[in-house]
Amino acid sequence: MPSRPRRRGRTARLVGAAALLGLVAGTCAGYLVQAGREPTKLPSLSQPVLRQARGEVEPLTAARDPRLSTDGDLRKLLLKRPSGAREAGWVPRDGWMGLAAYAGEYTQPADKFGDLVTDRFRRAAVTGWKDGSAYGVDIRLVQYRQEDSMAAADAYSTPSYGIRGSGDAVHGKHVPGAATVSQTSRTTYVEPKPYGAEQVRQAFVAAGDVYAVILQSREGGALTVPFQQTVTLQTQLLA
């Protein structure tokens, strides 16, 4: 006679019931163990009362707040005229230059004036000197309000108008000393040959909301080292 087939369904049900019983037993055992433990004390929801500081807040130093150095008298950030040098004839007596006068320093004054208005020109402090008959330095510090754009950074990186007397210009050499001054950026230009009786070197420096224009000229050729020294010293004053 053929063997009687095994009932697989019954075996599966028995295995499932045993697994379920083991799960329930384990849960009950864990609950009983946890219930027998001492309750863990939770941290209080109330927080200690913080005491309010009294008196005036200690002001930030110039190193922590760069605006301290630029919101005062901007003329104090100009590089001082060297001993023995005479002030350039174009420098205003009070050291300030208004919007129209500053725009007039460029080869396209009307266009420059419009750009300065758009960029929220605030003020300009200027200085310049002649050392002998062959060497001259002009420095202009221009401050923008910078409420809607980074005008100083844009001006330094892409100077769009030539300054009167500067002639054509190509990118100049890197200024090692100025490159180490934090929170400043700069580009330099030099007038290529043939440049006539004198050569002009230019530097444009951005430091926060201040844009510096530095020109150095010399008959027979503007030397690299004195120019780099001037740029470095002026950049350090803006940092």
Short mmCIF file of N, CA and C in Angstrom, two decimals, residues 104-235:
data_model
loop_
_atom_site.label_atom_id
_atom_site.label_comp_id
_atom_site.label_asym_id
_atom_site.label_seq_id
_atom_site.Cartn_x
_atom_site.Cartn_y
_atom_site.Cartn_z
N GLY A 104 35.67 113.74 -12.41
CA GLY A 104 36.44 114.52 -13.37
C GLY A 104 37.88 114.08 -13.51
N GLU A 105 38.35 113.21 -12.62
CA GLU A 105 39.71 112.69 -12.71
C GLU A 105 39.84 111.62 -13.79
N TYR A 106 38.73 111.19 -14.36
CA TYR A 106 38.75 110.09 -15.33
C TYR A 106 38.57 110.61 -16.75
N THR A 107 38.98 109.77 -17.70
CA THR A 107 38.93 110.17 -19.10
C THR A 107 37.50 110.25 -19.64
N GLN A 108 36.56 109.59 -18.98
CA GLN A 108 35.14 109.65 -19.35
C GLN A 108 34.35 110.08 -18.12
N PRO A 109 34.44 111.36 -17.75
CA PRO A 109 33.86 111.82 -16.48
C PRO A 109 32.35 111.64 -16.37
N ALA A 110 31.62 111.85 -17.45
CA ALA A 110 30.16 111.72 -17.38
C ALA A 110 29.75 110.28 -17.09
N ASP A 111 30.37 109.33 -17.79
CA ASP A 111 30.06 107.92 -17.55
C ASP A 111 30.50 107.50 -16.15
N LYS A 112 31.66 107.96 -15.73
CA LYS A 112 32.15 107.62 -14.39
C LYS A 112 31.24 108.20 -13.32
N PHE A 113 30.75 109.41 -13.54
CA PHE A 113 29.83 110.04 -12.59
C PHE A 113 28.58 109.18 -12.41
N GLY A 114 28.01 108.71 -13.53
CA GLY A 114 26.82 107.86 -13.45
C GLY A 114 27.08 106.57 -12.69
N ASP A 115 28.23 105.97 -12.93
CA ASP A 115 28.56 104.72 -12.23
C ASP A 115 28.73 104.96 -10.73
N LEU A 116 29.35 106.07 -10.37
CA LEU A 116 29.55 106.38 -8.95
C LEU A 116 28.22 106.59 -8.24
N VAL A 117 27.28 107.24 -8.91
CA VAL A 117 25.95 107.43 -8.32
C VAL A 117 25.26 106.08 -8.14
N THR A 118 25.34 105.23 -9.16
CA THR A 118 24.72 103.90 -9.08
C THR A 118 25.34 103.07 -7.97
N ASP A 119 26.65 103.17 -7.81
CA ASP A 119 27.37 102.38 -6.81
C ASP A 119 27.32 102.99 -5.41
N ARG A 120 26.58 104.08 -5.24
CA ARG A 120 26.40 104.73 -3.94
C ARG A 120 27.72 105.27 -3.39
N PHE A 121 28.33 106.13 -4.19
CA PHE A 121 29.54 106.84 -3.75
C PHE A 121 29.26 107.57 -2.45
N ARG A 122 30.17 107.46 -1.50
CA ARG A 122 30.00 108.12 -0.20
C ARG A 122 30.95 109.30 -0.04
N ARG A 123 32.24 109.06 -0.23
CA ARG A 123 33.22 110.13 -0.07
C ARG A 123 34.57 109.66 -0.62
N ALA A 124 35.47 110.62 -0.82
CA ALA A 124 36.81 110.30 -1.32
C ALA A 124 37.83 111.17 -0.60
N ALA A 125 38.87 110.53 -0.08
CA ALA A 125 39.99 111.22 0.55
C ALA A 125 41.20 111.04 -0.35
N VAL A 126 41.96 112.11 -0.56
CA VAL A 126 43.03 112.05 -1.56
C VAL A 126 44.31 112.68 -1.02
N THR A 127 45.40 112.24 -1.58
CA THR A 127 46.70 112.84 -1.30
C THR A 127 47.62 112.59 -2.49
N GLY A 128 48.71 113.31 -2.53
CA GLY A 128 49.68 113.14 -3.61
C GLY A 128 50.90 113.99 -3.34
N TRP A 129 52.01 113.60 -3.90
CA TRP A 129 53.24 114.36 -3.69
C TRP A 129 54.20 114.18 -4.85
N LYS A 130 55.14 115.12 -4.90
CA LYS A 130 56.21 115.07 -5.89
C LYS A 130 57.53 115.04 -5.14
N ASP A 131 58.40 114.17 -5.59
CA ASP A 131 59.73 114.06 -4.99
C ASP A 131 60.74 114.41 -6.08
N GLY A 132 61.23 115.63 -6.02
CA GLY A 132 62.07 116.11 -7.11
C GLY A 132 61.20 116.48 -8.30
N SER A 133 61.77 116.42 -9.46
CA SER A 133 61.01 116.79 -10.66
C SER A 133 60.60 115.58 -11.48
N ALA A 134 61.04 114.38 -11.07
CA ALA A 134 60.81 113.21 -11.92
C ALA A 134 59.94 112.15 -11.29
N TYR A 135 59.54 112.31 -10.02
CA TYR A 135 58.85 111.22 -9.31
C TYR A 135 57.59 111.75 -8.65
N GLY A 136 56.47 111.06 -8.86
CA GLY A 136 55.22 111.51 -8.27
C GLY A 136 54.34 110.35 -7.84
N VAL A 137 53.54 110.59 -6.78
CA VAL A 137 52.60 109.59 -6.25
C VAL A 137 51.24 110.25 -6.05
N ASP A 138 50.19 109.60 -6.52
CA ASP A 138 48.81 110.05 -6.30
C ASP A 138 48.03 108.90 -5.65
N ILE A 139 47.30 109.19 -4.57
CA ILE A 139 46.50 108.17 -3.89
C ILE A 139 45.10 108.71 -3.65
N ARG A 140 44.11 107.91 -4.00
CA ARG A 140 42.71 108.28 -3.77
C ARG A 140 42.03 107.12 -3.03
N LEU A 141 41.41 107.41 -1.92
CA LEU A 141 40.61 106.42 -1.19
C LEU A 141 39.14 106.75 -1.39
N VAL A 142 38.42 105.85 -2.02
CA VAL A 142 37.00 106.06 -2.31
C VAL A 142 36.18 105.11 -1.46
N GLN A 143 35.19 105.65 -0.76
CA GLN A 143 34.34 104.81 0.09
C GLN A 143 32.92 104.78 -0.47
N TYR A 144 32.36 103.57 -0.51
CA TYR A 144 31.00 103.36 -1.00
C TYR A 144 30.08 102.97 0.16
N ARG A 145 28.80 103.19 -0.03
CA ARG A 145 27.83 102.79 1.01
C ARG A 145 27.61 101.28 1.01
N GLN A 146 27.68 100.66 -0.17
CA GLN A 146 27.60 99.20 -0.30
C GLN A 146 26.36 98.60 0.37
N GLU A 147 25.21 99.22 0.15
CA GLU A 147 23.97 98.69 0.70
C GLU A 147 23.38 97.62 -0.21
N ASP A 148 23.63 97.74 -1.51
CA ASP A 148 23.04 96.81 -2.47
C ASP A 148 24.07 95.98 -3.23
N SER A 149 25.33 96.39 -3.23
CA SER A 149 26.34 95.66 -4.00
C SER A 149 27.71 95.90 -3.38
N MET A 150 28.67 95.04 -3.77
CA MET A 150 30.05 95.17 -3.31
C MET A 150 30.81 96.05 -4.30
N ALA A 151 30.54 97.35 -4.25
CA ALA A 151 31.07 98.26 -5.26
C ALA A 151 32.59 98.34 -5.21
N ALA A 152 33.17 98.34 -4.02
CA ALA A 152 34.63 98.46 -3.92
C ALA A 152 35.33 97.27 -4.56
N ALA A 153 34.82 96.07 -4.29
CA ALA A 153 35.41 94.86 -4.85
C ALA A 153 35.25 94.84 -6.37
N ASP A 154 34.09 95.28 -6.87
CA ASP A 154 33.87 95.30 -8.31
C ASP A 154 34.80 96.31 -8.98
N ALA A 155 35.00 97.46 -8.34
CA ALA A 155 35.83 98.50 -8.93
C ALA A 155 37.29 98.07 -9.02
N TYR A 156 37.78 97.39 -7.96
CA TYR A 156 39.19 96.98 -7.98
C TYR A 156 39.45 95.92 -9.04
N SER A 157 38.50 94.99 -9.18
CA SER A 157 38.74 93.84 -10.05
C SER A 157 38.57 94.18 -11.52
N THR A 158 37.72 95.14 -11.82
CA THR A 158 37.47 95.49 -13.23
C THR A 158 37.43 97.01 -13.40
N PRO A 159 38.56 97.71 -13.27
CA PRO A 159 38.56 99.16 -13.49
C PRO A 159 38.15 99.46 -14.93
N SER A 160 37.07 100.23 -15.08
CA SER A 160 36.48 100.39 -16.41
C SER A 160 36.84 101.70 -17.09
N TYR A 161 37.40 102.66 -16.36
CA TYR A 161 37.74 103.95 -16.96
C TYR A 161 39.17 104.32 -16.60
N GLY A 162 39.86 104.90 -17.58
CA GLY A 162 41.23 105.31 -17.32
C GLY A 162 41.30 106.63 -16.56
N ILE A 163 42.32 106.79 -15.74
CA ILE A 163 42.53 108.03 -15.02
C ILE A 163 43.37 108.96 -15.88
N ARG A 164 43.02 110.23 -15.86
CA ARG A 164 43.74 111.19 -16.69
C ARG A 164 45.24 111.15 -16.41
N GLY A 165 46.02 111.10 -17.49
CA GLY A 165 47.47 111.09 -17.35
C GLY A 165 48.08 109.72 -17.17
N SER A 166 47.24 108.67 -17.07
CA SER A 166 47.79 107.34 -16.83
C SER A 166 48.16 106.60 -18.10
N GLY A 167 47.57 106.95 -19.24
CA GLY A 167 47.89 106.29 -20.49
C GLY A 167 47.39 104.85 -20.54
N ASP A 168 47.83 104.12 -21.55
CA ASP A 168 47.45 102.71 -21.67
C ASP A 168 48.11 101.90 -20.56
N ALA A 169 47.53 100.73 -20.27
CA ALA A 169 48.08 99.92 -19.17
C ALA A 169 47.84 98.45 -19.43
N VAL A 170 48.79 97.64 -18.97
CA VAL A 170 48.66 96.19 -19.00
C VAL A 170 48.89 95.68 -17.58
N HIS A 171 48.52 94.44 -17.32
CA HIS A 171 48.66 93.89 -15.98
C HIS A 171 50.12 93.92 -15.53
N GLY A 172 50.32 94.36 -14.28
CA GLY A 172 51.66 94.47 -13.73
C GLY A 172 52.04 93.27 -12.89
N LYS A 173 53.17 93.41 -12.20
CA LYS A 173 53.70 92.31 -11.40
C LYS A 173 52.97 92.17 -10.07
N HIS A 174 53.03 90.97 -9.53
CA HIS A 174 52.46 90.68 -8.21
C HIS A 174 53.20 91.48 -7.14
N VAL A 175 52.45 91.95 -6.11
CA VAL A 175 53.05 92.71 -5.01
C VAL A 175 53.13 91.80 -3.79
N PRO A 176 54.29 91.20 -3.51
CA PRO A 176 54.40 90.20 -2.44
C PRO A 176 53.98 90.72 -1.06
N GLY A 177 54.45 91.92 -0.69
CA GLY A 177 54.15 92.44 0.63
C GLY A 177 52.67 92.68 0.85
N ALA A 178 52.00 93.25 -0.15
CA ALA A 178 50.57 93.55 -0.02
C ALA A 178 49.74 92.28 0.01
N ALA A 179 50.23 91.22 -0.63
CA ALA A 179 49.47 89.97 -0.70
C ALA A 179 49.29 89.33 0.66
N THR A 180 50.14 89.67 1.62
CA THR A 180 50.05 89.07 2.95
C THR A 180 49.08 89.82 3.87
N VAL A 181 48.54 90.93 3.42
CA VAL A 181 47.62 91.73 4.24
C VAL A 181 46.22 91.14 4.12
N SER A 182 45.66 90.72 5.24
CA SER A 182 44.36 90.06 5.22
C SER A 182 43.24 91.03 4.90
N GLN A 183 42.14 90.49 4.37
CA GLN A 183 40.92 91.22 4.07
C GLN A 183 41.13 92.33 3.04
N THR A 184 42.10 92.16 2.16
CA THR A 184 42.33 93.11 1.08
C THR A 184 42.58 92.34 -0.22
N SER A 185 42.28 92.99 -1.33
CA SER A 185 42.54 92.42 -2.66
C SER A 185 43.10 93.53 -3.53
N ARG A 186 43.88 93.18 -4.55
CA ARG A 186 44.49 94.21 -5.35
C ARG A 186 44.82 93.71 -6.77
N THR A 187 44.89 94.64 -7.67
CA THR A 187 45.40 94.39 -9.02
C THR A 187 46.36 95.53 -9.36
N THR A 188 47.34 95.25 -10.20
CA THR A 188 48.30 96.28 -10.60
C THR A 188 48.40 96.34 -12.12
N TYR A 189 48.75 97.54 -12.60
CA TYR A 189 48.89 97.76 -14.03
C TYR A 189 50.12 98.63 -14.26
N VAL A 190 50.69 98.50 -15.44
CA VAL A 190 51.86 99.29 -15.80
C VAL A 190 51.70 99.77 -17.24
N GLU A 191 52.16 100.97 -17.49
CA GLU A 191 52.09 101.54 -18.83
C GLU A 191 53.19 100.92 -19.69
N PRO A 192 52.84 100.28 -20.80
CA PRO A 192 53.85 99.61 -21.63
C PRO A 192 54.62 100.61 -22.50
N LYS A 193 55.74 100.16 -23.01
CA LYS A 193 56.50 100.98 -23.96
C LYS A 193 55.78 101.01 -25.30
N PRO A 194 55.90 102.11 -26.03
CA PRO A 194 56.57 103.36 -25.67
C PRO A 194 55.65 104.25 -24.83
N TYR A 195 56.14 104.80 -23.74
CA TYR A 195 55.30 105.57 -22.84
C TYR A 195 55.65 107.06 -22.78
N GLY A 196 56.50 107.54 -23.63
CA GLY A 196 56.78 108.97 -23.66
C GLY A 196 57.77 109.39 -22.59
N ALA A 197 57.58 110.63 -22.07
CA ALA A 197 58.55 111.19 -21.13
C ALA A 197 58.54 110.47 -19.79
N GLU A 198 57.40 110.01 -19.32
CA GLU A 198 57.31 109.32 -18.04
C GLU A 198 56.42 108.08 -18.16
N GLN A 199 56.62 107.17 -17.25
CA GLN A 199 55.84 105.94 -17.19
C GLN A 199 54.99 105.96 -15.91
N VAL A 200 53.79 105.39 -16.00
CA VAL A 200 52.87 105.37 -14.86
C VAL A 200 52.56 103.93 -14.48
N ARG A 201 52.64 103.64 -13.19
CA ARG A 201 52.19 102.36 -12.63
C ARG A 201 50.94 102.62 -11.80
N GLN A 202 49.99 101.66 -11.84
CA GLN A 202 48.73 101.82 -11.12
C GLN A 202 48.46 100.59 -10.26
N ALA A 203 47.80 100.82 -9.14
CA ALA A 203 47.32 99.73 -8.29
C ALA A 203 45.91 100.07 -7.83
N PHE A 204 45.05 99.06 -7.79
CA PHE A 204 43.68 99.20 -7.32
C PHE A 204 43.48 98.21 -6.18
N VAL A 205 43.13 98.73 -5.02
CA VAL A 205 43.04 97.91 -3.81
C VAL A 205 41.63 98.00 -3.25
N ALA A 206 41.06 96.85 -2.88
CA ALA A 206 39.74 96.80 -2.24
C ALA A 206 39.92 96.32 -0.81
N ALA A 207 39.34 97.06 0.14
CA ALA A 207 39.38 96.69 1.55
C ALA A 207 38.03 97.04 2.16
N GLY A 208 37.14 96.05 2.23
CA GLY A 208 35.79 96.31 2.74
C GLY A 208 35.04 97.23 1.81
N ASP A 209 34.58 98.38 2.31
CA ASP A 209 33.84 99.33 1.48
C ASP A 209 34.72 100.45 0.94
N VAL A 210 36.03 100.29 1.04
CA VAL A 210 36.97 101.30 0.57
C VAL A 210 37.74 100.78 -0.64
N TYR A 211 37.88 101.65 -1.63
CA TYR A 211 38.58 101.33 -2.88
C TYR A 211 39.72 102.33 -3.03
N ALA A 212 40.94 101.83 -3.10
CA ALA A 212 42.11 102.69 -3.22
C ALA A 212 42.66 102.68 -4.64
N VAL A 213 42.96 103.86 -5.14
CA VAL A 213 43.59 104.02 -6.45
C VAL A 213 44.96 104.63 -6.22
N ILE A 214 46.01 103.92 -6.60
CA ILE A 214 47.39 104.37 -6.35
C ILE A 214 48.10 104.51 -7.69
N LEU A 215 48.61 105.69 -7.95
CA LEU A 215 49.38 105.95 -9.17
C LEU A 215 50.78 106.41 -8.80
N GLN A 216 51.76 105.87 -9.51
CA GLN A 216 53.14 106.28 -9.30
C GLN A 216 53.78 106.52 -10.66
N SER A 217 54.37 107.69 -10.84
CA SER A 217 54.95 108.05 -12.13
C SER A 217 56.40 108.48 -11.95
N ARG A 218 57.16 108.30 -13.01
CA ARG A 218 58.58 108.69 -12.97
C ARG A 218 59.08 108.88 -14.39
N GLU A 219 59.82 109.95 -14.57
CA GLU A 219 60.42 110.19 -15.88
C GLU A 219 61.46 109.12 -16.18
N GLY A 220 61.42 108.60 -17.39
CA GLY A 220 62.36 107.57 -17.79
C GLY A 220 61.96 106.17 -17.38
N GLY A 221 60.86 106.02 -16.62
CA GLY A 221 60.40 104.69 -16.22
C GLY A 221 60.11 104.62 -14.73
N ALA A 222 58.93 104.14 -14.36
CA ALA A 222 58.54 103.99 -12.95
C ALA A 222 59.12 102.68 -12.43
N LEU A 223 59.95 102.77 -11.41
CA LEU A 223 60.64 101.59 -10.88
C LEU A 223 59.68 100.68 -10.11
N THR A 224 59.93 99.38 -10.21
CA THR A 224 59.03 98.39 -9.61
C THR A 224 59.07 98.41 -8.08
N VAL A 225 60.25 98.41 -7.49
CA VAL A 225 60.37 98.27 -6.03
C VAL A 225 59.73 99.44 -5.28
N PRO A 226 60.02 100.71 -5.61
CA PRO A 226 59.35 101.80 -4.91
C PRO A 226 57.83 101.75 -5.04
N PHE A 227 57.36 101.36 -6.21
CA PHE A 227 55.91 101.23 -6.42
C PHE A 227 55.33 100.16 -5.51
N GLN A 228 55.97 99.00 -5.45
CA GLN A 228 55.47 97.92 -4.60
C GLN A 228 55.49 98.31 -3.13
N GLN A 229 56.50 99.07 -2.72
CA GLN A 229 56.56 99.53 -1.33
C GLN A 229 55.40 100.46 -1.02
N THR A 230 55.09 101.36 -1.94
CA THR A 230 53.97 102.28 -1.74
C THR A 230 52.66 101.52 -1.64
N VAL A 231 52.45 100.56 -2.53
CA VAL A 231 51.21 99.77 -2.51
C VAL A 231 51.09 98.98 -1.22
N THR A 232 52.18 98.38 -0.78
CA THR A 232 52.16 97.58 0.45
C THR A 232 51.83 98.43 1.66
N LEU A 233 52.48 99.58 1.80
CA LEU A 233 52.25 100.46 2.95
C LEU A 233 50.82 100.98 2.98
N GLN A 234 50.29 101.37 1.81
CA GLN A 234 48.91 101.86 1.78
C GLN A 234 47.92 100.74 2.07
N THR A 235 48.19 99.55 1.58
CA THR A 235 47.31 98.41 1.85
C THR A 235 47.28 98.07 3.33
#
